[in-house]
C-alpha cells in the first residue's frame, strides 16, 4: 500500500474511533495509536497552548517516565517545543537527539 493511502486510511480510522468516544483519555490514546502507525516514535507529548498567556500544558505523554515532562520542559524558548511556541509553526525533525534544541527528558 502506498504511503499516502496508508496515511489516509489511518486518519479515517482515527476519526472513526475518536467520534465514538467523548472520553479525553480514550481520544488521546487513539491519537497516539494512530500516530504510531504512521511514525515509529519512542516518545511523544500531546499539549495544548493557552494563547492568552503563551503557556503550554501537557495533556498526555507516551514513552516518558511519570512526571518527567513538566512546565520546565514545556516553557517558551526551551527545547523544540519552546521553539515551536516562539516561532508559531511546527517542525518535523527526523532525529531530535541531533537537534541543538533537544531537551533530554528521559534516561
CSV table of N, CA and C in Angstrom, one decimal:
chain,number,residue,atom,x,y,z
A,1,UNK,N,0.8,-1.2,0.0
A,1,UNK,CA,0.0,0.0,0.0
A,1,UNK,C,0.9,1.2,0.0
A,2,UNK,N,0.5,2.2,-0.8
A,2,UNK,CA,1.3,3.5,-0.9
A,2,UNK,C,1.2,4.2,0.4
A,3,UNK,N,2.2,5.0,0.7
A,3,UNK,CA,2.3,5.8,2.0
A,3,UNK,C,1.1,6.7,2.1
A,4,UNK,N,0.7,7.4,1.1
A,4,UNK,CA,-0.4,8.3,1.1
A,4,UNK,C,-1.7,7.6,1.4
A,5,UNK,N,-1.9,6.5,0.8
A,5,UNK,CA,-3.1,5.7,1.0
A,5,UNK,C,-3.2,5.2,2.5
A,6,UNK,N,-2.0,4.7,3.0
A,6,UNK,CA,-1.9,4.2,4.3
A,6,UNK,C,-2.2,5.4,5.3
A,7,UNK,N,-1.7,6.5,5.0
A,7,UNK,CA,-1.9,7.7,5.9
A,7,UNK,C,-3.4,8.1,5.9
A,8,UNK,N,-4.0,8.1,4.8
A,8,UNK,CA,-5.4,8.5,4.7
A,8,UNK,C,-6.2,7.4,5.5
A,9,UNK,N,-5.9,6.2,5.2
A,9,UNK,CA,-6.7,5.1,5.9
A,9,UNK,C,-6.5,5.2,7.4
A,10,UNK,N,-5.3,5.4,7.9
A,10,UNK,CA,-5.1,5.6,9.3
A,10,UNK,C,-5.8,6.7,9.9
A,11,UNK,N,-5.8,7.9,9.2
A,11,UNK,CA,-6.5,9.0,9.7
A,11,UNK,C,-8.1,8.8,9.7
A,12,UNK,N,-8.6,8.2,8.7
A,12,UNK,CA,-10.0,7.9,8.7
A,12,UNK,C,-10.4,7.0,9.8
A,13,UNK,N,-9.6,6.0,10.1
A,13,UNK,CA,-9.9,5.1,11.2
A,13,UNK,C,-9.8,5.8,12.5
A,14,UNK,N,-8.8,6.7,12.7
A,14,UNK,CA,-8.7,7.5,13.9
A,14,UNK,C,-9.9,8.4,14.1
A,15,UNK,N,-10.4,9.0,13.1
A,15,UNK,CA,-11.6,9.9,13.2
A,15,UNK,C,-12.8,9.0,13.6
A,16,UNK,N,-12.9,7.9,13.0
A,16,UNK,CA,-14.0,7.0,13.4
A,16,UNK,C,-13.9,6.6,14.9
A,17,UNK,N,-12.7,6.3,15.4
A,17,UNK,CA,-12.6,5.9,16.8
A,17,UNK,C,-12.9,7.1,17.7
A,18,UNK,N,-12.3,8.2,17.3
A,18,UNK,CA,-12.5,9.4,18.2
A,18,UNK,C,-14.0,9.8,18.2
A,19,UNK,N,-14.7,9.7,17.1
A,19,UNK,CA,-16.1,10.1,17.1
A,19,UNK,C,-17.0,9.2,17.9
A,20,UNK,N,-16.4,8.0,18.3
A,20,UNK,CA,-17.2,7.1,19.1
A,20,UNK,C,-16.9,7.2,20.6
A,21,UNK,N,-16.1,8.2,21.0
A,21,UNK,CA,-15.8,8.4,22.4
A,21,UNK,C,-15.7,9.9,22.8
A,22,UNK,N,-16.3,10.2,23.9
A,22,UNK,CA,-16.2,11.5,24.4
A,22,UNK,C,-15.2,11.6,25.6
A,23,UNK,N,-14.6,10.5,25.9
A,23,UNK,CA,-13.6,10.4,27.0
A,23,UNK,C,-12.3,10.9,26.5
A,24,UNK,N,-11.7,12.0,27.1
A,24,UNK,CA,-10.5,12.6,26.6
A,24,UNK,C,-9.3,11.6,26.6
A,25,UNK,N,-9.2,10.8,27.6
A,25,UNK,CA,-8.1,9.8,27.7
A,25,UNK,C,-8.2,8.8,26.5
A,26,UNK,N,-9.4,8.4,26.2
A,26,UNK,CA,-9.6,7.5,25.0
A,26,UNK,C,-9.2,8.2,23.7
A,27,UNK,N,-9.6,9.4,23.6
A,27,UNK,CA,-9.3,10.2,22.4
A,27,UNK,C,-7.8,10.4,22.2
A,28,UNK,N,-7.1,10.7,23.3
A,28,UNK,CA,-5.7,10.9,23.3
A,28,UNK,C,-4.9,9.6,23.0
A,29,UNK,N,-5.4,8.5,23.6
A,29,UNK,CA,-4.8,7.2,23.3
A,29,UNK,C,-5.0,6.9,21.8
A,30,UNK,N,-6.1,7.2,21.2
A,30,UNK,CA,-6.4,6.9,19.8
A,30,UNK,C,-5.4,7.8,19.0
A,31,UNK,N,-5.2,9.0,19.4
A,31,UNK,CA,-4.2,9.8,18.6
A,31,UNK,C,-2.8,9.2,18.7
A,32,UNK,N,-2.4,8.8,19.9
A,32,UNK,CA,-1.0,8.2,20.0
A,32,UNK,C,-1.0,6.9,19.1
A,33,UNK,N,-2.0,6.0,19.2
A,33,UNK,CA,-2.0,4.8,18.5
A,33,UNK,C,-2.0,5.0,17.0
A,34,UNK,N,-2.7,6.0,16.5
A,34,UNK,CA,-2.8,6.3,15.1
A,34,UNK,C,-1.4,6.9,14.6
A,35,UNK,N,-0.9,7.8,15.4
A,35,UNK,CA,0.4,8.3,15.1
A,35,UNK,C,1.5,7.3,15.0
A,36,UNK,N,1.4,6.3,16.0
A,36,UNK,CA,2.4,5.2,16.0
A,36,UNK,C,2.4,4.4,14.7
A,37,UNK,N,1.2,4.2,14.1
A,37,UNK,CA,1.1,3.5,12.9
A,37,UNK,C,1.8,4.2,11.7
A,38,UNK,N,1.9,5.6,11.8
A,38,UNK,CA,2.4,6.4,10.8
A,38,UNK,C,3.9,6.7,11.0
A,39,UNK,N,4.3,6.9,12.3
A,39,UNK,CA,5.6,7.3,12.6
A,39,UNK,C,6.1,6.5,13.8
A,40,UNK,N,7.3,5.9,13.6
A,40,UNK,CA,7.8,5.0,14.6
A,40,UNK,C,8.5,5.8,15.7
A,41,UNK,N,7.7,6.4,16.6
A,41,UNK,CA,8.2,7.3,17.6
A,41,UNK,C,8.5,6.4,18.9
A,42,UNK,N,9.4,6.9,19.7
A,42,UNK,CA,9.6,6.2,21.0
A,42,UNK,C,9.0,7.0,22.2
A,43,UNK,N,8.8,8.3,22.0
A,43,UNK,CA,8.1,9.1,23.0
A,43,UNK,C,7.4,10.3,22.3
A,44,UNK,N,6.3,10.7,22.9
A,44,UNK,CA,5.5,11.8,22.3
A,44,UNK,C,4.7,12.5,23.4
A,45,UNK,N,4.4,13.8,23.2
A,45,UNK,CA,3.7,14.6,24.1
A,45,UNK,C,2.5,15.2,23.4
A,46,UNK,N,1.3,15.2,23.9
A,46,UNK,CA,0.2,16.0,23.4
A,46,UNK,C,0.0,17.2,24.3
A,47,UNK,N,0.1,18.4,23.7
A,47,UNK,CA,0.0,19.6,24.5
A,47,UNK,C,-1.1,20.5,24.0
A,48,UNK,N,-1.5,21.4,24.8
A,48,UNK,CA,-2.4,22.5,24.4
A,48,UNK,C,-1.7,23.8,24.7
A,49,UNK,N,-2.0,24.8,24.0
A,49,UNK,CA,-1.4,26.1,24.2
A,49,UNK,C,-2.5,27.1,24.6
A,50,UNK,N,-2.2,27.8,25.7
A,50,UNK,CA,-3.1,28.9,26.1
A,50,UNK,C,-2.5,30.2,25.4
A,51,UNK,N,-3.2,30.6,24.3
A,51,UNK,CA,-2.7,31.7,23.5
A,51,UNK,C,-2.7,33.0,24.3
A,52,UNK,N,-3.5,33.1,25.3
A,52,UNK,CA,-3.5,34.4,26.1
A,52,UNK,C,-2.3,34.6,26.9
A,53,UNK,N,-1.8,33.4,27.5
A,53,UNK,CA,-0.6,33.5,28.3
A,53,UNK,C,0.7,32.9,27.6
A,54,UNK,N,0.5,32.4,26.4
A,54,UNK,CA,1.5,31.7,25.7
A,54,UNK,C,2.2,30.6,26.5
A,55,UNK,N,1.3,29.9,27.3
A,55,UNK,CA,1.8,28.8,28.1
A,55,UNK,C,1.4,27.5,27.5
A,56,UNK,N,2.2,26.5,27.6
A,56,UNK,CA,2.0,25.1,27.1
A,56,UNK,C,1.6,24.2,28.3
A,57,UNK,N,0.6,23.4,28.1
A,57,UNK,CA,0.2,22.5,29.1
A,57,UNK,C,0.2,21.1,28.5
A,58,UNK,N,0.7,20.1,29.2
A,58,UNK,CA,0.7,18.7,28.8
A,58,UNK,C,-0.6,18.1,29.0
A,59,UNK,N,-1.2,17.5,28.0
A,59,UNK,CA,-2.4,16.7,28.2
A,59,UNK,C,-2.1,15.2,28.5
A,60,UNK,N,-1.1,14.7,27.7
A,60,UNK,CA,-0.8,13.3,27.9
A,60,UNK,C,0.6,13.0,27.3
A,61,UNK,N,1.3,12.0,27.8
A,61,UNK,CA,2.6,11.6,27.3
A,61,UNK,C,2.5,10.1,27.0
A,62,UNK,N,3.5,9.8,26.1
A,62,UNK,CA,3.7,8.3,25.8
A,62,UNK,C,5.2,8.1,25.7
A,63,UNK,N,5.7,7.1,26.4
A,63,UNK,CA,7.1,6.8,26.3
A,63,UNK,C,8.0,7.6,27.3
A,64,UNK,N,7.4,8.4,28.1
A,64,UNK,CA,8.2,9.2,29.1
A,64,UNK,C,7.9,8.6,30.5
A,65,UNK,N,8.9,8.6,31.4
A,65,UNK,CA,8.7,8.2,32.8
A,65,UNK,C,7.7,9.2,33.4
A,66,UNK,N,6.9,8.8,34.4
A,66,UNK,CA,6.0,9.7,35.1
A,66,UNK,C,6.7,10.9,35.6
A,67,UNK,N,6.0,12.1,35.5
A,67,UNK,CA,6.5,13.4,35.9
A,67,UNK,C,7.8,13.9,35.3
A,68,UNK,N,8.2,13.3,34.2
A,68,UNK,CA,9.4,13.8,33.5
A,68,UNK,C,9.2,15.0,32.6
A,69,UNK,N,7.9,15.1,32.2
A,69,UNK,CA,7.6,16.2,31.4
A,69,UNK,C,6.8,17.2,32.2
A,70,UNK,N,7.4,18.3,32.6
A,70,UNK,CA,6.8,19.3,33.4
A,70,UNK,C,6.9,20.7,32.8
A,71,UNK,N,6.5,21.7,33.5
A,71,UNK,CA,6.5,23.1,33.0
A,71,UNK,C,7.8,23.5,32.5
A,72,UNK,N,8.9,23.1,33.1
A,72,UNK,CA,10.3,23.5,32.6
A,72,UNK,C,10.5,23.0,31.2
A,73,UNK,N,10.1,21.7,31.0
A,73,UNK,CA,10.2,21.1,29.7
A,73,UNK,C,9.4,21.8,28.6
A,74,UNK,N,8.3,22.3,29.0
A,74,UNK,CA,7.3,22.9,28.1
A,74,UNK,C,7.4,24.5,28.0
A,75,UNK,N,8.4,25.1,28.7
A,75,UNK,CA,8.5,26.5,28.7
A,75,UNK,C,8.8,27.1,27.4
A,76,UNK,N,8.3,28.3,27.2
A,76,UNK,CA,8.5,29.1,25.9
A,76,UNK,C,10.0,29.3,25.8
A,77,UNK,N,10.6,29.0,24.7
A,77,UNK,CA,12.0,29.2,24.4
A,77,UNK,C,12.9,28.1,24.9
A,78,UNK,N,12.3,27.0,25.5
A,78,UNK,CA,13.1,25.9,26.0
A,78,UNK,C,12.8,24.7,25.0
A,79,UNK,N,13.9,24.2,24.5
A,79,UNK,CA,13.8,23.0,23.7
A,79,UNK,C,13.0,23.2,22.4
A,80,UNK,N,12.7,22.1,21.7
A,80,UNK,CA,11.9,22.1,20.4
A,80,UNK,C,10.5,22.6,20.6
A,81,UNK,N,9.9,22.2,21.7
A,81,UNK,CA,8.5,22.7,21.9
A,81,UNK,C,8.5,24.2,22.2
A,82,UNK,N,9.4,24.7,23.0
A,82,UNK,CA,9.6,26.1,23.2
A,82,UNK,C,9.8,26.9,21.9
A,83,UNK,N,10.7,26.3,21.1
A,83,UNK,CA,11.0,27.0,19.8
A,83,UNK,C,9.7,27.1,18.9
A,84,UNK,N,8.9,26.0,18.9
A,84,UNK,CA,7.7,26.0,18.1
A,84,UNK,C,6.7,27.0,18.7
A,85,UNK,N,6.7,27.1,20.0
A,85,UNK,CA,5.8,28.1,20.6
A,85,UNK,C,6.2,29.5,20.2
A,86,UNK,N,7.5,29.8,20.3
A,86,UNK,CA,8.0,31.1,20.0
A,86,UNK,C,7.9,31.5,18.5
A,87,UNK,N,8.0,30.5,17.6
A,87,UNK,CA,8.0,30.7,16.2
A,87,UNK,C,6.7,30.6,15.5
A,88,UNK,N,5.7,29.9,16.2
A,88,UNK,CA,4.4,29.8,15.7
A,88,UNK,C,4.1,28.8,14.6
A,89,UNK,N,5.0,27.9,14.4
A,89,UNK,CA,4.8,26.8,13.5
A,89,UNK,C,5.5,25.6,13.9
A,90,UNK,N,5.0,24.4,13.5
A,90,UNK,CA,5.6,23.1,13.8
A,90,UNK,C,6.8,22.8,13.0
A,91,UNK,N,7.4,21.8,13.3
A,91,UNK,CA,8.6,21.3,12.6
A,91,UNK,C,8.7,19.8,12.7
A,92,UNK,N,9.1,19.2,11.6
A,92,UNK,CA,9.3,17.8,11.6
A,92,UNK,C,10.8,17.6,11.7
A,93,UNK,N,11.2,16.8,12.7
A,93,UNK,CA,12.6,16.5,13.0
A,93,UNK,C,12.8,15.0,13.0
A,94,UNK,N,13.7,14.5,12.1
A,94,UNK,CA,13.9,13.1,12.0
A,94,UNK,C,14.5,12.5,13.2
A,95,UNK,N,15.5,13.2,13.8
A,95,UNK,CA,16.2,12.6,14.9
A,95,UNK,C,16.4,13.8,15.9
A,96,UNK,N,15.5,13.9,16.9
A,96,UNK,CA,15.6,15.0,17.8
A,96,UNK,C,16.9,15.1,18.6
A,97,UNK,N,17.5,13.9,18.8
A,97,UNK,CA,18.8,13.9,19.6
A,97,UNK,C,19.9,14.7,18.9
A,98,UNK,N,19.8,14.9,17.5
A,98,UNK,CA,20.8,15.6,16.8
A,98,UNK,C,20.5,17.1,16.7
A,99,UNK,N,19.3,17.5,17.2
A,99,UNK,CA,18.9,18.9,17.1
A,99,UNK,C,19.4,19.6,18.3
A,100,UNK,N,20.0,20.8,18.1
A,100,UNK,CA,20.6,21.6,19.2
A,100,UNK,C,19.6,22.0,20.2
A,101,UNK,N,18.3,22.0,19.8
A,101,UNK,CA,17.2,22.5,20.8
A,101,UNK,C,16.7,21.3,21.6
A,102,UNK,N,17.2,20.1,21.4
A,102,UNK,CA,16.7,18.9,22.1
A,102,UNK,C,16.9,19.0,23.6
A,103,UNK,N,15.9,18.7,24.4
A,103,UNK,CA,16.0,18.6,25.8
A,103,UNK,C,15.7,17.2,26.3
A,104,UNK,N,16.7,16.6,26.9
A,104,UNK,CA,16.6,15.2,27.3
A,104,UNK,C,15.6,15.1,28.5
A,105,UNK,N,14.5,14.4,28.3
A,105,UNK,CA,13.5,14.2,29.4
A,105,UNK,C,13.4,12.8,29.9
A,106,UNK,N,14.2,11.9,29.4
A,106,UNK,CA,14.2,10.5,29.9
A,106,UNK,C,15.6,9.9,29.8
A,107,UNK,N,15.8,8.9,30.6
A,107,UNK,CA,17.2,8.3,30.6
A,107,UNK,C,17.4,7.5,29.4
